[in-house]
Amino acid sequence: MTYPAIEIKDMAKMYKTKSRHPVRALDGVSLTVREGEIFGLLGRNGAGKTTLLRILTTLIPPTSGSASVLGYDVQRQGLAVRKHICAVLQENALELYLSVKDNLHTYARFHAVPSHQREKRVLETMEQFGLTDHAHVKAMDLSGGLKRRLQVAKVFMVDKPVVLLDEATTGMDPINKRTVLQAIREQAHKGRTILLTTHILHAAEELCDTIVMIHHGRIVATGDLPSIKRLASNVFEISVTFESLTDPIMAALEMLAPLRLHRTRNTVELCVNGVETELLETLTQLSKQTRLSHVEITSGTLEDAFVEILGGPEA
């Protein structure tokens, strides 16, 4: 019998607090992750993403509902679950007094990588993640981004079929992020299942086969990237360059009540929620005041869908 890589049914998690009412971190969550896919879990801080990963890694039990990894129940078969997963959680999990290379060797021994394969895997992993030049540097002396990159490199060095990544690129510069995202893509091509939480929405847009948005412990949207983006079907990205950009033109653009607006010299980039014909009428009127040298209108991005579904900033 073939099982999903991860299956969660009607899961709830309550935390007791000093106040009269407990905190409901998860509220009836159900989802299925297929083997070999990259599954993105998106949401605000406090939405319940990390709680979900901590349950899947057997660190905490759910209050109700069930979860399984490759058919193994996370509560009744915790040891079997741990044998089939590796995880990067938000907490630092490095041996700070060991070098980069020794951290990788130690992790490989912990996961019973055969001694005759260990050195080769360590060298390959350092090369893949751009850590070779830092091989003999102690983890405590690495920058925050390099520490996180080493933490991610460790889990990809061992052959576990399911990988759980909680904000794996936090604190990384753009080059570090690109290195890690490419490694995630390569591992998925090898057939590994990857569940990741991220605030880097363009990373989810690039990588994920399936996306779930979670809000206040409940799933509010699920589907592939095109399906999620269609939820923001009335959101448009506009880039327009004027021959001369005057204050009245900027005022007219601001009257569109843009979700975002950014000006660079005579080019304005904005995101608006409205009817496309109305946008074209506005641009037509503006073109009578000055020539438009460039106009581009595209449908909303994943970020636009995120804002549309989850709303504006919370207090």
PDB file of C-alpha atoms in Angstrom:
ATOM      1  CA  MET A   1       0.000   0.000   0.000  1.00  0.00           C
ATOM      2  CA  THR A   2       1.314   3.440  -0.953  1.00  0.00           C
ATOM      3  CA  TYR A   3       0.972   6.221   1.615  1.00  0.00           C
ATOM      4  CA  PRO A   4       1.254   9.998   1.124  1.00  0.00           C
ATOM      5  CA  ALA A   5       4.521  11.501   2.275  1.00  0.00           C
ATOM      6  CA  ILE A   6       2.602  13.511   4.896  1.00  0.00           C
ATOM      7  CA  GLU A   7      -1.064  13.296   5.841  1.00  0.00           C
ATOM      8  CA  ILE A   8      -2.767  15.477   8.448  1.00  0.00           C
ATOM      9  CA  LYS A   9      -6.405  15.069   9.418  1.00  0.00           C
ATOM     10  CA  ASP A  10      -8.454  17.565  11.428  1.00  0.00           C
ATOM     11  CA  MET A  11      -5.508  18.558  13.606  1.00  0.00           C
ATOM     12  CA  ALA A  12      -5.882  20.986  16.498  1.00  0.00           C
ATOM     13  CA  LYS A  13      -3.320  22.256  18.990  1.00  0.00           C
ATOM     14  CA  MET A  14      -4.185  24.227  22.124  1.00  0.00           C
ATOM     15  CA  TYR A  15      -1.676  25.938  24.407  1.00  0.00           C
ATOM     16  CA  LYS A  16      -2.564  26.701  27.993  1.00  0.00           C
ATOM     17  CA  THR A  17      -1.889  30.250  29.131  1.00  0.00           C
ATOM     18  CA  LYS A  18      -2.155  32.163  32.380  1.00  0.00           C
ATOM     19  CA  SER A  19      -5.303  33.822  31.068  1.00  0.00           C
ATOM     20  CA  ARG A  20      -8.693  32.169  31.240  1.00  0.00           C
ATOM     21  CA  HIS A  21      -8.737  31.199  27.558  1.00  0.00           C
ATOM     22  CA  PRO A  22      -6.184  28.849  25.967  1.00  0.00           C
ATOM     23  CA  VAL A  23      -4.459  29.741  22.683  1.00  0.00           C
ATOM     24  CA  ARG A  24      -5.599  27.724  19.661  1.00  0.00           C
ATOM     25  CA  ALA A  25      -2.480  27.470  17.447  1.00  0.00           C
ATOM     26  CA  LEU A  26      -4.044  24.981  15.001  1.00  0.00           C
ATOM     27  CA  ASP A  27      -7.749  24.661  14.358  1.00  0.00           C
ATOM     28  CA  GLY A  28      -8.907  21.698  12.272  1.00  0.00           C
ATOM     29  CA  VAL A  29      -6.016  21.542   9.801  1.00  0.00           C
ATOM     30  CA  SER A  30      -6.155  18.824   7.131  1.00  0.00           C
ATOM     31  CA  LEU A  31      -3.680  18.476   4.261  1.00  0.00           C
ATOM     32  CA  THR A  32      -1.897  15.871   2.147  1.00  0.00           C
ATOM     33  CA  VAL A  33       1.645  16.112   0.781  1.00  0.00           C
ATOM     34  CA  ARG A  34       2.482  13.819  -2.124  1.00  0.00           C
ATOM     35  CA  GLU A  35       5.814  12.025  -2.334  1.00  0.00           C
ATOM     36  CA  GLY A  36       8.442  13.948  -4.296  1.00  0.00           C
ATOM     37  CA  GLU A  37       6.769  17.362  -4.229  1.00  0.00           C
ATOM     38  CA  ILE A  38       7.863  20.690  -2.776  1.00  0.00           C
ATOM     39  CA  PHE A  39       5.023  21.815  -0.526  1.00  0.00           C
ATOM     40  CA  GLY A  40       4.922  25.431   0.668  1.00  0.00           C
ATOM     41  CA  LEU A  41       3.236  26.490   3.904  1.00  0.00           C
ATOM     42  CA  LEU A  42       2.713  30.256   3.964  1.00  0.00           C
ATOM     43  CA  GLY A  43       1.261  32.543   6.600  1.00  0.00           C
ATOM     44  CA  ARG A  44       1.917  35.419   8.965  1.00  0.00           C
ATOM     45  CA  ASN A  45       4.032  35.094  12.073  1.00  0.00           C
ATOM     46  CA  GLY A  46       1.962  33.198  14.629  1.00  0.00           C
ATOM     47  CA  ALA A  47      -0.258  31.559  12.014  1.00  0.00           C
ATOM     48  CA  GLY A  48       0.607  28.051  13.252  1.00  0.00           C
ATOM     49  CA  LYS A  49       3.282  27.002  10.741  1.00  0.00           C
ATOM     50  CA  THR A  50       6.035  26.220  13.234  1.00  0.00           C
ATOM     51  CA  THR A  51       3.594  24.420  15.544  1.00  0.00           C
ATOM     52  CA  LEU A  52       2.636  22.174  12.632  1.00  0.00           C
ATOM     53  CA  LEU A  53       6.272  21.316  11.904  1.00  0.00           C
ATOM     54  CA  ARG A  54       7.000  20.648  15.573  1.00  0.00           C
ATOM     55  CA  ILE A  55       4.144  18.126  15.627  1.00  0.00           C
ATOM     56  CA  LEU A  56       5.411  16.438  12.446  1.00  0.00           C
ATOM     57  CA  THR A  57       8.893  16.131  13.968  1.00  0.00           C
ATOM     58  CA  THR A  58       7.344  14.509  17.084  1.00  0.00           C
ATOM     59  CA  LEU A  59       8.571  17.320  19.369  1.00  0.00           C
ATOM     60  CA  ILE A  60       5.066  18.101  20.636  1.00  0.00           C
ATOM     61  CA  PRO A  61       1.776  16.173  20.440  1.00  0.00           C
ATOM     62  CA  PRO A  62      -1.384  17.542  18.840  1.00  0.00           C
ATOM     63  CA  THR A  63      -4.359  18.197  21.092  1.00  0.00           C
ATOM     64  CA  SER A  64      -6.608  16.313  18.673  1.00  0.00           C
ATOM     65  CA  GLY A  65      -6.576  14.945  15.157  1.00  0.00           C
ATOM     66  CA  SER A  66      -3.870  12.830  13.543  1.00  0.00           C
ATOM     67  CA  ALA A  67      -0.729  13.137  11.439  1.00  0.00           C
ATOM     68  CA  SER A  68       1.427  10.584   9.672  1.00  0.00           C
ATOM     69  CA  VAL A  69       4.692  10.558   7.736  1.00  0.00           C
ATOM     70  CA  LEU A  70       4.992   7.842   5.068  1.00  0.00           C
ATOM     71  CA  GLY A  71       2.173   6.019   6.873  1.00  0.00           C
ATOM     72  CA  TYR A  72       3.799   6.194  10.345  1.00  0.00           C
ATOM     73  CA  ASP A  73       1.679   7.875  13.004  1.00  0.00           C
ATOM     74  CA  VAL A  74       3.583  10.743  14.660  1.00  0.00           C
ATOM     75  CA  GLN A  75       2.245   9.900  18.123  1.00  0.00           C
ATOM     76  CA  ARG A  76       2.238   6.090  18.160  1.00  0.00           C
ATOM     77  CA  GLN A  77       5.261   5.504  15.893  1.00  0.00           C
ATOM     78  CA  GLY A  78       7.508   8.443  16.692  1.00  0.00           C
ATOM     79  CA  LEU A  79      10.783   6.530  16.326  1.00  0.00           C
ATOM     80  CA  ALA A  80       9.839   5.321  12.833  1.00  0.00           C
ATOM     81  CA  VAL A  81       8.873   8.885  11.857  1.00  0.00           C
ATOM     82  CA  ARG A  82      12.217  10.270  13.052  1.00  0.00           C
ATOM     83  CA  LYS A  83      14.065   7.628  11.023  1.00  0.00           C
ATOM     84  CA  HIS A  84      12.472   8.933   7.840  1.00  0.00           C
ATOM     85  CA  ILE A  85      12.747  12.708   8.294  1.00  0.00           C
ATOM     86  CA  CYS A  86      15.320  15.420   8.711  1.00  0.00           C
ATOM     87  CA  ALA A  87      14.437  18.959   9.713  1.00  0.00           C
ATOM     88  CA  VAL A  88      15.677  22.516   9.982  1.00  0.00           C
ATOM     89  CA  LEU A  89      13.684  24.315  12.663  1.00  0.00           C
ATOM     90  CA  GLN A  90      14.067  27.932  13.723  1.00  0.00           C
ATOM     91  CA  GLU A  91      16.273  27.031  16.674  1.00  0.00           C
ATOM     92  CA  ASN A  92      20.028  26.891  16.030  1.00  0.00           C
ATOM     93  CA  ALA A  93      21.196  23.257  15.877  1.00  0.00           C
ATOM     94  CA  LEU A  94      24.956  23.546  15.388  1.00  0.00           C
ATOM     95  CA  GLU A  95      27.926  22.449  17.463  1.00  0.00           C
ATOM     96  CA  LEU A  96      29.355  25.935  17.873  1.00  0.00           C
ATOM     97  CA  TYR A  97      32.847  24.817  18.946  1.00  0.00           C
ATOM     98  CA  LEU A  98      33.301  22.470  15.992  1.00  0.00           C
ATOM     99  CA  SER A  99      34.404  23.512  12.520  1.00  0.00           C
ATOM    100  CA  VAL A 100      32.076  23.444   9.532  1.00  0.00           C
ATOM    101  CA  LYS A 101      33.594  20.172   8.355  1.00  0.00           C
ATOM    102  CA  ASP A 102      33.444  18.561  11.790  1.00  0.00           C
ATOM    103  CA  ASN A 103      29.791  19.633  12.176  1.00  0.00           C
ATOM    104  CA  LEU A 104      28.982  17.767   8.983  1.00  0.00           C
ATOM    105  CA  HIS A 105      31.015  14.696  10.009  1.00  0.00           C
ATOM    106  CA  THR A 106      29.310  14.595  13.405  1.00  0.00           C
ATOM    107  CA  TYR A 107      25.849  14.842  11.856  1.00  0.00           C
ATOM    108  CA  ALA A 108      26.712  12.101   9.350  1.00  0.00           C
ATOM    109  CA  ARG A 109      27.853   9.768  12.153  1.00  0.00           C
ATOM    110  CA  PHE A 110      24.708  10.559  14.138  1.00  0.00           C
ATOM    111  CA  HIS A 111      22.622   9.437  11.158  1.00  0.00           C
ATOM    112  CA  ALA A 112      24.717   6.300  10.606  1.00  0.00           C
ATOM    113  CA  VAL A 113      26.218   7.330   7.266  1.00  0.00           C
ATOM    114  CA  PRO A 114      28.764   4.548   6.521  1.00  0.00           C
ATOM    115  CA  SER A 115      32.328   5.580   7.332  1.00  0.00           C
ATOM    116  CA  HIS A 116      33.577   4.846   3.790  1.00  0.00           C
ATOM    117  CA  GLN A 117      30.974   7.307   2.384  1.00  0.00           C
ATOM    118  CA  ARG A 118      31.237   9.998   5.027  1.00  0.00           C
ATOM    119  CA  GLU A 119      34.197  12.036   3.774  1.00  0.00           C
ATOM    120  CA  LYS A 120      32.910  12.041   0.197  1.00  0.00           C
ATOM    121  CA  ARG A 121      29.460  13.264   1.280  1.00  0.00           C
ATOM    122  CA  VAL A 122      30.935  15.961   3.499  1.00  0.00           C
ATOM    123  CA  LEU A 123      33.110  17.307   0.680  1.00  0.00           C
ATOM    124  CA  GLU A 124      30.243  17.192  -1.827  1.00  0.00           C
ATOM    125  CA  THR A 125      27.895  18.972   0.588  1.00  0.00           C
ATOM    126  CA  MET A 126      30.399  21.741   1.329  1.00  0.00           C
ATOM    127  CA  GLU A 127      30.883  22.232  -2.404  1.00  0.00           C
ATOM    128  CA  GLN A 128      27.149  22.304  -3.128  1.00  0.00           C
ATOM    129  CA  PHE A 129      26.441  24.862  -0.407  1.00  0.00           C
ATOM    130  CA  GLY A 130      29.530  27.001  -0.971  1.00  0.00           C
ATOM    131  CA  LEU A 131      31.079  26.113   2.388  1.00  0.00           C
ATOM    132  CA  THR A 132      34.441  24.744   1.199  1.00  0.00           C
ATOM    133  CA  ASP A 133      36.310  27.991   1.959  1.00  0.00           C
ATOM    134  CA  HIS A 134      34.929  27.872   5.517  1.00  0.00           C
ATOM    135  CA  ALA A 135      35.640  24.174   6.158  1.00  0.00           C
ATOM    136  CA  HIS A 136      37.967  24.769   9.120  1.00  0.00           C
ATOM    137  CA  VAL A 137      36.138  27.756  10.625  1.00  0.00           C
ATOM    138  CA  LYS A 138      34.309  27.123  13.900  1.00  0.00           C
ATOM    139  CA  ALA A 139      30.541  27.463  13.639  1.00  0.00           C
ATOM    140  CA  MET A 140      30.558  30.115  16.376  1.00  0.00           C
ATOM    141  CA  ASP A 141      32.691  32.358  14.152  1.00  0.00           C
ATOM    142  CA  LEU A 142      30.392  32.186  11.119  1.00  0.00           C
ATOM    143  CA  SER A 143      27.991  34.958  10.148  1.00  0.00           C
ATOM    144  CA  GLY A 144      24.310  34.385  10.811  1.00  0.00           C
ATOM    145  CA  GLY A 145      23.643  33.596   7.162  1.00  0.00           C
ATOM    146  CA  LEU A 146      26.489  31.052   6.987  1.00  0.00           C
ATOM    147  CA  LYS A 147      25.317  29.383  10.190  1.00  0.00           C
ATOM    148  CA  ARG A 148      21.877  28.952   8.675  1.00  0.00           C
ATOM    149  CA  ARG A 149      23.380  27.659   5.424  1.00  0.00           C
ATOM    150  CA  LEU A 150      25.416  25.080   7.363  1.00  0.00           C
ATOM    151  CA  GLN A 151      22.297  24.023   9.242  1.00  0.00           C
ATOM    152  CA  VAL A 152      20.446  23.453   5.959  1.00  0.00           C
ATOM    153  CA  ALA A 153      23.462  21.693   4.413  1.00  0.00           C
ATOM    154  CA  LYS A 154      23.484  19.146   7.246  1.00  0.00           C
ATOM    155  CA  VAL A 155      19.984  17.855   6.557  1.00  0.00           C
ATOM    156  CA  PHE A 156      20.616  17.465   2.833  1.00  0.00           C
ATOM    157  CA  MET A 157      23.740  15.401   3.473  1.00  0.00           C
ATOM    158  CA  VAL A 158      21.766  12.412   4.770  1.00  0.00           C
ATOM    159  CA  ASP A 159      19.382  10.321   2.685  1.00  0.00           C
ATOM    160  CA  LYS A 160      16.036  10.894   4.386  1.00  0.00           C
ATOM    161  CA  PRO A 161      12.951  10.821   2.149  1.00  0.00           C
ATOM    162  CA  VAL A 162      11.117  13.692   3.894  1.00  0.00           C
ATOM    163  CA  VAL A 163      12.700  17.079   4.629  1.00  0.00           C
ATOM    164  CA  LEU A 164      11.019  19.746   6.803  1.00  0.00           C
ATOM    165  CA  LEU A 165      12.362  23.298   6.512  1.00  0.00           C
ATOM    166  CA  ASP A 166      11.133  26.090   8.783  1.00  0.00           C
ATOM    167  CA  GLU A 167      12.216  29.472   7.379  1.00  0.00           C
ATOM    168  CA  ALA A 168      15.378  27.870   6.003  1.00  0.00           C
ATOM    169  CA  THR A 169      16.738  31.063   4.385  1.00  0.00           C
ATOM    170  CA  THR A 170      16.238  33.391   7.363  1.00  0.00           C
ATOM    171  CA  GLY A 171      19.152  35.818   7.733  1.00  0.00           C
ATOM    172  CA  MET A 172      20.752  34.938   4.406  1.00  0.00           C
ATOM    173  CA  ASP A 173      21.899  37.429   1.806  1.00  0.00           C
ATOM    174  CA  PRO A 174      20.604  37.044  -1.776  1.00  0.00           C
ATOM    175  CA  ILE A 175      23.567  34.894  -2.871  1.00  0.00           C
ATOM    176  CA  ASN A 176      23.175  32.535   0.095  1.00  0.00           C
ATOM    177  CA  LYS A 177      19.433  32.290  -0.569  1.00  0.00           C
ATOM    178  CA  ARG A 178      20.027  31.447  -4.219  1.00  0.00           C
ATOM    179  CA  THR A 179      22.461  28.686  -3.246  1.00  0.00           C
ATOM    180  CA  VAL A 180      19.990  27.121  -0.816  1.00  0.00           C
ATOM    181  CA  LEU A 181      17.016  27.404  -3.176  1.00  0.00           C
ATOM    182  CA  GLN A 182      18.982  25.689  -5.933  1.00  0.00           C
ATOM    183  CA  ALA A 183      19.942  22.887  -3.528  1.00  0.00           C
ATOM    184  CA  ILE A 184      16.288  22.434  -2.527  1.00  0.00           C
ATOM    185  CA  ARG A 185      15.311  22.197  -6.196  1.00  0.00           C
ATOM    186  CA  GLU A 186      18.030  19.599  -6.885  1.00  0.00           C
ATOM    187  CA  GLN A 187      16.982  17.473  -3.912  1.00  0.00           C
ATOM    188  CA  ALA A 188      13.351  17.490  -5.034  1.00  0.00           C
ATOM    189  CA  HIS A 189      14.457  16.293  -8.484  1.00  0.00           C
ATOM    190  CA  LYS A 190      16.021  13.305  -6.741  1.00  0.00           C
ATOM    191  CA  GLY A 191      12.580  12.350  -5.406  1.00  0.00           C
ATOM    192  CA  ARG A 192      12.745  13.734  -1.877  1.00  0.00           C
ATOM    193  CA  THR A 193       9.624  15.309  -0.387  1.00  0.00           C
ATOM    194  CA  ILE A 194      10.183  18.821   0.963  1.00  0.00           C
ATOM    195  CA  LEU A 195       7.774  20.755   3.159  1.00  0.00           C
ATOM    196  CA  LEU A 196       8.883  24.323   3.758  1.00  0.00           C
ATOM    197  CA  THR A 197       7.597  27.395   5.503  1.00  0.00           C
ATOM    198  CA  THR A 198       8.864  30.710   4.221  1.00  0.00           C
ATOM    199  CA  HIS A 199       8.263  34.439   4.262  1.00  0.00           C
ATOM    200  CA  ILE A 200      10.235  34.725   1.022  1.00  0.00           C
ATOM    201  CA  LEU A 201       7.247  34.596  -1.298  1.00  0.00           C
ATOM    202  CA  HIS A 202       9.241  34.693  -4.515  1.00  0.00           C
ATOM    203  CA  ALA A 203      11.033  31.560  -3.282  1.00  0.00           C
ATOM    204  CA  ALA A 204       7.705  29.784  -2.836  1.00  0.00           C
ATOM    205  CA  GLU A 205       6.667  31.060  -6.260  1.00  0.00           C
ATOM    206  CA  GLU A 206       9.812  29.565  -7.822  1.00  0.00           C
ATOM    207  CA  LEU A 207       9.894  26.256  -5.966  1.00  0.00           C
ATOM    208  CA  CYS A 208       6.545  24.988  -4.755  1.00  0.00           C
ATOM    209  CA  ASP A 209       4.340  22.470  -6.510  1.00  0.00           C
ATOM    210  CA  THR A 210       1.558  23.021  -3.965  1.00  0.00           C
ATOM    211  CA  ILE A 211       0.943  26.012  -1.702  1.00  0.00           C
ATOM    212  CA  VAL A 212      -1.192  26.233   1.432  1.00  0.00           C
ATOM    213  CA  MET A 213      -1.937  29.503   3.206  1.00  0.00           C
ATOM    214  CA  ILE A 214      -2.690  29.268   6.895  1.00  0.00           C
ATOM    215  CA  HIS A 215      -4.250  32.039   8.992  1.00  0.00           C
ATOM    216  CA  HIS A 216      -4.966  31.907  12.733  1.00  0.00           C
ATOM    217  CA  GLY A 217      -4.430  28.142  12.679  1.00  0.00           C
ATOM    218  CA  ARG A 218      -6.812  27.462   9.782  1.00  0.00           C
ATOM    219  CA  ILE A 219      -6.133  26.729   6.124  1.00  0.00           C
ATOM    220  CA  VAL A 220      -7.621  29.542   4.040  1.00  0.00           C
ATOM    221  CA  ALA A 221      -6.284  28.648   0.577  1.00  0.00           C
ATOM    222  CA  THR A 222      -4.669  25.657  -1.094  1.00  0.00           C
ATOM    223  CA  GLY A 223      -3.645  24.699  -4.619  1.00  0.00           C
ATOM    224  CA  ASP A 224      -0.893  24.998  -7.193  1.00  0.00           C
ATOM    225  CA  LEU A 225       0.632  28.400  -7.994  1.00  0.00           C
ATOM    226  CA  PRO A 226      -1.778  29.346 -10.818  1.00  0.00           C
ATOM    227  CA  SER A 227      -4.774  28.426  -8.634  1.00  0.00           C
ATOM    228  CA  ILE A 228      -3.534  30.536  -5.727  1.00  0.00           C
ATOM    229  CA  LYS A 229      -2.748  33.503  -7.969  1.00  0.00           C
ATOM    230  CA  ARG A 230      -6.241  33.360  -9.481  1.00  0.00           C
ATOM    231  CA  LEU A 231      -7.575  34.175  -6.020  1.00  0.00           C
ATOM    232  CA  ALA A 232      -6.144  37.647  -6.646  1.00  0.00           C
ATOM    233  CA  SER A 233      -7.706  37.840 -10.114  1.00  0.00           C
ATOM    234  CA  ASN A 234      -8.615  41.529  -9.761  1.00  0.00           C
ATOM    235  CA  VAL A 235      -5.089  42.515  -8.741  1.00  0.00           C
ATOM    236  CA  PHE A 236      -2.810  43.962 -11.421  1.00  0.00           C
ATOM    237  CA  GLU A 237       0.851  44.916 -11.515  1.00  0.00           C
ATOM    238  CA  ILE A 238       1.505  48.017 -13.642  1.00  0.00           C
ATOM    239  CA  SER A 239       4.798  49.491 -14.834  1.00  0.00           C
ATOM    240  CA  VAL A 240       4.513  52.756 -16.757  1.00  0.00           C
ATOM    241  CA  THR A 241       7.217  55.159 -17.932  1.00  0.00           C
ATOM    242  CA  PHE A 242       6.294  58.755 -18.730  1.00  0.00           C
ATOM    243  CA  GLU A 243       8.214  61.199 -20.880  1.00  0.00           C
ATOM    244  CA  SER A 244       7.562  63.727 -18.125  1.00  0.00           C
ATOM    245  CA  LEU A 245       6.261  62.722 -14.707  1.00  0.00           C
ATOM    246  CA  THR A 246       4.478  65.615 -13.000  1.00  0.00           C
ATOM    247  CA  ASP A 247       2.814  66.003  -9.619  1.00  0.00           C
ATOM    248  CA  PRO A 248      -0.720  65.955 -11.133  1.00  0.00           C
ATOM    249  CA  ILE A 249       0.073  62.639 -12.850  1.00  0.00           C
ATOM    250  CA  MET A 250       1.313  61.156  -9.567  1.00  0.00           C
ATOM    251  CA  ALA A 251      -1.844  62.418  -7.866  1.00  0.00           C
ATOM    252  CA  ALA A 252      -3.969  60.717 -10.526  1.00  0.00           C
ATOM    253  CA  LEU A 253      -2.120  57.427  -9.991  1.00  0.00           C
ATOM    254  CA  GLU A 254      -2.560  57.715  -6.241  1.00  0.00           C
ATOM    255  CA  MET A 255      -6.321  58.109  -6.829  1.00  0.00           C
ATOM    256  CA  LEU A 256      -6.296  54.472  -7.989  1.00  0.00           C
ATOM    257  CA  ALA A 257      -5.681  53.574  -4.288  1.00  0.00           C
ATOM    258  CA  PRO A 258      -2.690  51.334  -5.110  1.00  0.00           C
ATOM    259  CA  LEU A 259      -1.743  48.500  -2.792  1.00  0.00           C
ATOM    260  CA  ARG A 260       1.866  49.415  -3.547  1.00  0.00           C
ATOM    261  CA  LEU A 261       3.460  52.335  -5.406  1.00  0.00           C
ATOM    262  CA  HIS A 262       7.117  52.899  -6.213  1.00  0.00           C
ATOM    263  CA  ARG A 263       8.635  55.691  -8.314  1.00  0.00           C
ATOM    264  CA  THR A 264      12.053  55.588  -9.999  1.00  0.00           C
ATOM    265  CA  ARG A 265      12.654  58.789 -11.988  1.00  0.00           C
ATOM    266  CA  ASN A 266       9.953  58.800 -14.674  1.00  0.00           C
ATOM    267  CA  THR A 267       8.872  55.174 -14.107  1.00  0.00           C
ATOM    268  CA  VAL A 268       6.107  54.237 -11.704  1.00  0.00           C
ATOM    269  CA  GLU A 269       5.425  50.680 -10.570  1.00  0.00           C
ATOM    270  CA  LEU A 270       2.172  50.087  -8.764  1.00  0.00           C
ATOM    271  CA  CYS A 271      -0.164  47.301  -7.752  1.00  0.00           C
ATOM    272  CA  VAL A 272      -3.886  47.997  -7.847  1.00  0.00           C
ATOM    273  CA  ASN A 273      -7.054  46.114  -7.070  1.00  0.00           C
ATOM    274  CA  GLY A 274      -9.601  46.958  -9.726  1.00  0.00           C
ATOM    275  CA  VAL A 275     -11.059  46.339 -13.163  1.00  0.00           C
ATOM    276  CA  GLU A 276      -8.546  46.236 -16.015  1.00  0.00           C
ATOM    277  CA  THR A 277     -10.692  48.437 -18.285  1.00  0.00           C
ATOM    278  CA  GLU A 278     -10.718  51.180 -15.654  1.00  0.00           C
ATOM    279  CA  LEU A 279      -6.930  51.034 -15.442  1.00  0.00           C
ATOM    280  CA  LEU A 280      -6.614  51.381 -19.199  1.00  0.00           C
ATOM    281  CA  GLU A 281      -9.001  54.353 -19.208  1.00  0.00           C
ATOM    282  CA  THR A 282      -6.901  56.087 -16.539  1.00  0.00           C
ATOM    283  CA  LEU A 283      -3.684  55.480 -18.484  1.00  0.00           C
ATOM    284  CA  THR A 284      -5.349  56.719 -21.675  1.00  0.00           C
ATOM    285  CA  GLN A 285      -6.276  59.972 -19.952  1.00  0.00           C
ATOM    286  CA  LEU A 286      -2.743  60.370 -18.593  1.00  0.00           C
ATOM    287  CA  SER A 287      -1.276  59.792 -22.053  1.00  0.00           C
ATOM    288  CA  LYS A 288      -3.036  62.976 -23.199  1.00  0.00           C
ATOM    289  CA  GLN A 289      -0.923  64.928 -20.701  1.00  0.00           C
ATOM    290  CA  THR A 290       2.437  63.396 -21.635  1.00  0.00           C
ATOM    291  CA  ARG A 291       3.722  60.614 -23.854  1.00  0.00           C
ATOM    292  CA  LEU A 292       3.945  57.109 -22.372  1.00  0.00           C
ATOM    293  CA  SER A 293       7.180  55.444 -23.501  1.00  0.00           C
ATOM    294  CA  HIS A 294       6.425  52.105 -21.807  1.00  0.00           C
ATOM    295  CA  VAL A 295       3.333  50.440 -20.337  1.00  0.00           C
ATOM    296  CA  GLU A 296       3.129  46.900 -18.956  1.00  0.00           C
ATOM    297  CA  ILE A 297       0.171  45.347 -17.145  1.00  0.00           C
ATOM    298  CA  THR A 298       0.421  41.868 -15.676  1.00  0.00           C
ATOM    299  CA  SER A 299      -1.736  39.762 -13.380  1.00  0.00           C
ATOM    300  CA  GLY A 300      -1.077  39.623  -9.655  1.00  0.00           C
ATOM    301  CA  THR A 301       1.851  37.793  -8.064  1.00  0.00           C
ATOM    302  CA  LEU A 302       1.869  35.320  -5.203  1.00  0.00           C
ATOM    303  CA  GLU A 303       2.586  38.247  -2.891  1.00  0.00           C
ATOM    304  CA  ASP A 304      -0.545  39.994  -4.164  1.00  0.00           C
ATOM    305  CA  ALA A 305      -2.591  36.844  -3.505  1.00  0.00           C
ATOM    306  CA  PHE A 306      -1.047  36.600  -0.028  1.00  0.00           C
ATOM    307  CA  VAL A 307      -2.111  40.164   0.807  1.00  0.00           C
ATOM    308  CA  GLU A 308      -5.534  39.732  -0.830  1.00  0.00           C
ATOM    309  CA  ILE A 309      -6.296  36.554   1.134  1.00  0.00           C
ATOM    310  CA  LEU A 310      -4.774  37.423   4.495  1.00  0.00           C
ATOM    311  CA  GLY A 311      -5.540  41.146   4.471  1.00  0.00           C
ATOM    312  CA  GLY A 312      -3.442  44.085   5.597  1.00  0.00           C
ATOM    313  CA  PRO A 313      -1.170  44.413   8.642  1.00  0.00           C
ATOM    314  CA  GLU A 314      -2.465  43.158  11.953  1.00  0.00           C
ATOM    315  CA  ALA A 315      -2.181  45.079  15.175  1.00  0.00           C
TER     316      ALA A 315
END
